[in-house]
């Protein structure tokens, strides 16, 4: 099984309490009435292992990996510029190489959003725009505030745009619905934030759009539309039924049989709301699978998250985790006990990063 669900008490984990009022009967999310667990565990880890704070700081290697992957994608775009979009060579390269490469760039932008590629914040912002180029559509400037709000407001309804909406959960609550969600999940992640709240436009957003548009126009002019089609197709596959795309679901969906029904809370141990993945695909994805570790210490770069895990293993060894992203996708689609309702939500807490207007 990919989800090793254990309920041994973890140090510093708060216990949820019963809600003062029952939830709507049509709402099947797991509602909790305590703060998110990562701040509490971070404090406990620092108290027990103060040396972990030395792991914080930027990782110089990140920029070289990004440069190599951007170069690879441009090379593949040149190679496929005259290939028919529906040809085997085009589709296989887009799926096997392009999707893996663009998923790597998605997660490079994720790292950069935490200022972990350079010491200078502005250097990180500009480099994120560069990493965005092979993705084909501008998104790095918007991703950062939405993602930092996800960290500051984990599970908070109306703030955390990683949470599926009730509309999504209701209409996609079936095998075919979940298969559709997994196939087109990149579109859900692109559109959902606009339905939750919109960010104010900044000069960085404008620069992101102008830089991406200029890159795309130059690509079409000198290489042809096929080159841009390859990059767009790579981005689609990266957020579709691809092994590396399993991390989107693995990180925060609740797997494993719980001791309470969705839509309720409990006075027992809390429902786990973050899962780590320990497997080989971390090598291609900036260790994003070490997700409990990342949320506990977002200032520690990808290269040092395994060291954090080893230093504070007593805090992580009993937490539920995954060992296969492919199995995560399969189980999410086929298991009736798992679906879009399987997310932990809270009504209050956290804060909005970036000044977006809440709807």
Short mmCIF file of N, CA and C in Angstrom, two decimals, residues 122 125 129 139-145 198-210 353-356:
data_model
loop_
_atom_site.label_atom_id
_atom_site.label_comp_id
_atom_site.label_asym_id
_atom_site.label_seq_id
_atom_site.Cartn_x
_atom_site.Cartn_y
_atom_site.Cartn_z
N UNK A 122 14.74 39.66 -5.34
CA UNK A 122 14.46 40.06 -6.72
C UNK A 122 15.09 39.10 -7.71
N UNK A 125 12.70 36.27 -8.02
CA UNK A 125 11.51 36.61 -8.81
C UNK A 125 11.82 36.55 -10.31
N UNK A 129 10.68 33.72 -13.57
CA UNK A 129 10.16 34.05 -14.89
C UNK A 129 10.95 33.30 -15.97
N UNK A 139 2.86 32.03 -15.45
CA UNK A 139 2.17 31.74 -14.19
C UNK A 139 3.04 31.95 -12.96
N UNK A 140 4.35 32.11 -13.12
CA UNK A 140 5.24 32.14 -11.95
C UNK A 140 4.94 33.30 -11.01
N UNK A 141 4.58 34.47 -11.56
CA UNK A 141 4.32 35.63 -10.71
C UNK A 141 3.08 35.42 -9.86
N UNK A 142 2.07 34.76 -10.40
CA UNK A 142 0.85 34.49 -9.63
C UNK A 142 1.03 33.32 -8.68
N UNK A 143 1.85 32.36 -9.07
CA UNK A 143 2.01 31.17 -8.25
C UNK A 143 2.54 31.51 -6.85
N UNK A 144 3.51 32.41 -6.77
CA UNK A 144 4.16 32.67 -5.48
C UNK A 144 3.17 33.13 -4.41
N UNK A 145 2.39 34.19 -4.60
CA UNK A 145 1.47 34.58 -3.52
C UNK A 145 0.42 33.53 -3.20
N UNK A 198 -8.90 36.74 -6.34
CA UNK A 198 -8.02 37.24 -7.40
C UNK A 198 -6.95 38.13 -6.81
N UNK A 199 -5.75 37.98 -7.33
CA UNK A 199 -4.63 38.80 -6.89
C UNK A 199 -4.63 40.14 -7.60
N UNK A 200 -4.18 41.19 -6.93
CA UNK A 200 -3.98 42.46 -7.64
C UNK A 200 -2.80 42.34 -8.60
N UNK A 201 -2.92 42.91 -9.78
CA UNK A 201 -1.84 42.85 -10.76
C UNK A 201 -0.69 43.76 -10.34
N UNK A 202 0.52 43.26 -10.51
CA UNK A 202 1.72 44.01 -10.14
C UNK A 202 2.64 44.11 -11.36
N UNK A 203 3.71 44.88 -11.19
CA UNK A 203 4.69 45.00 -12.27
C UNK A 203 5.34 43.65 -12.57
N UNK A 204 5.45 42.79 -11.56
CA UNK A 204 6.03 41.46 -11.79
C UNK A 204 5.11 40.62 -12.66
N UNK A 205 3.80 40.71 -12.43
CA UNK A 205 2.86 39.99 -13.30
C UNK A 205 3.01 40.46 -14.74
N UNK A 206 3.10 41.77 -14.92
CA UNK A 206 3.25 42.32 -16.26
C UNK A 206 4.53 41.84 -16.91
N UNK A 207 5.63 41.84 -16.15
CA UNK A 207 6.90 41.36 -16.68
C UNK A 207 6.81 39.89 -17.05
N UNK A 208 6.16 39.09 -16.23
CA UNK A 208 5.98 37.67 -16.50
C UNK A 208 5.23 37.46 -17.82
N UNK A 209 4.16 38.22 -18.02
CA UNK A 209 3.34 38.10 -19.24
C UNK A 209 4.13 38.56 -20.47
N UNK A 210 4.81 39.69 -20.34
CA UNK A 210 5.56 40.23 -21.48
C UNK A 210 6.71 39.29 -21.86
N UNK A 353 -1.45 36.15 1.52
CA UNK A 353 -0.19 36.72 1.05
C UNK A 353 -0.39 37.29 -0.34
N UNK A 354 -0.18 38.56 -0.52
CA UNK A 354 -0.29 39.16 -1.83
C UNK A 354 -1.48 40.09 -2.00
N UNK A 355 -2.35 40.17 -0.97
CA UNK A 355 -3.42 41.16 -0.99
C UNK A 355 -4.57 40.86 -1.91
N UNK A 356 -4.82 39.59 -2.22
CA UNK A 356 -5.95 39.25 -3.08
C UNK A 356 -7.27 39.55 -2.42
#
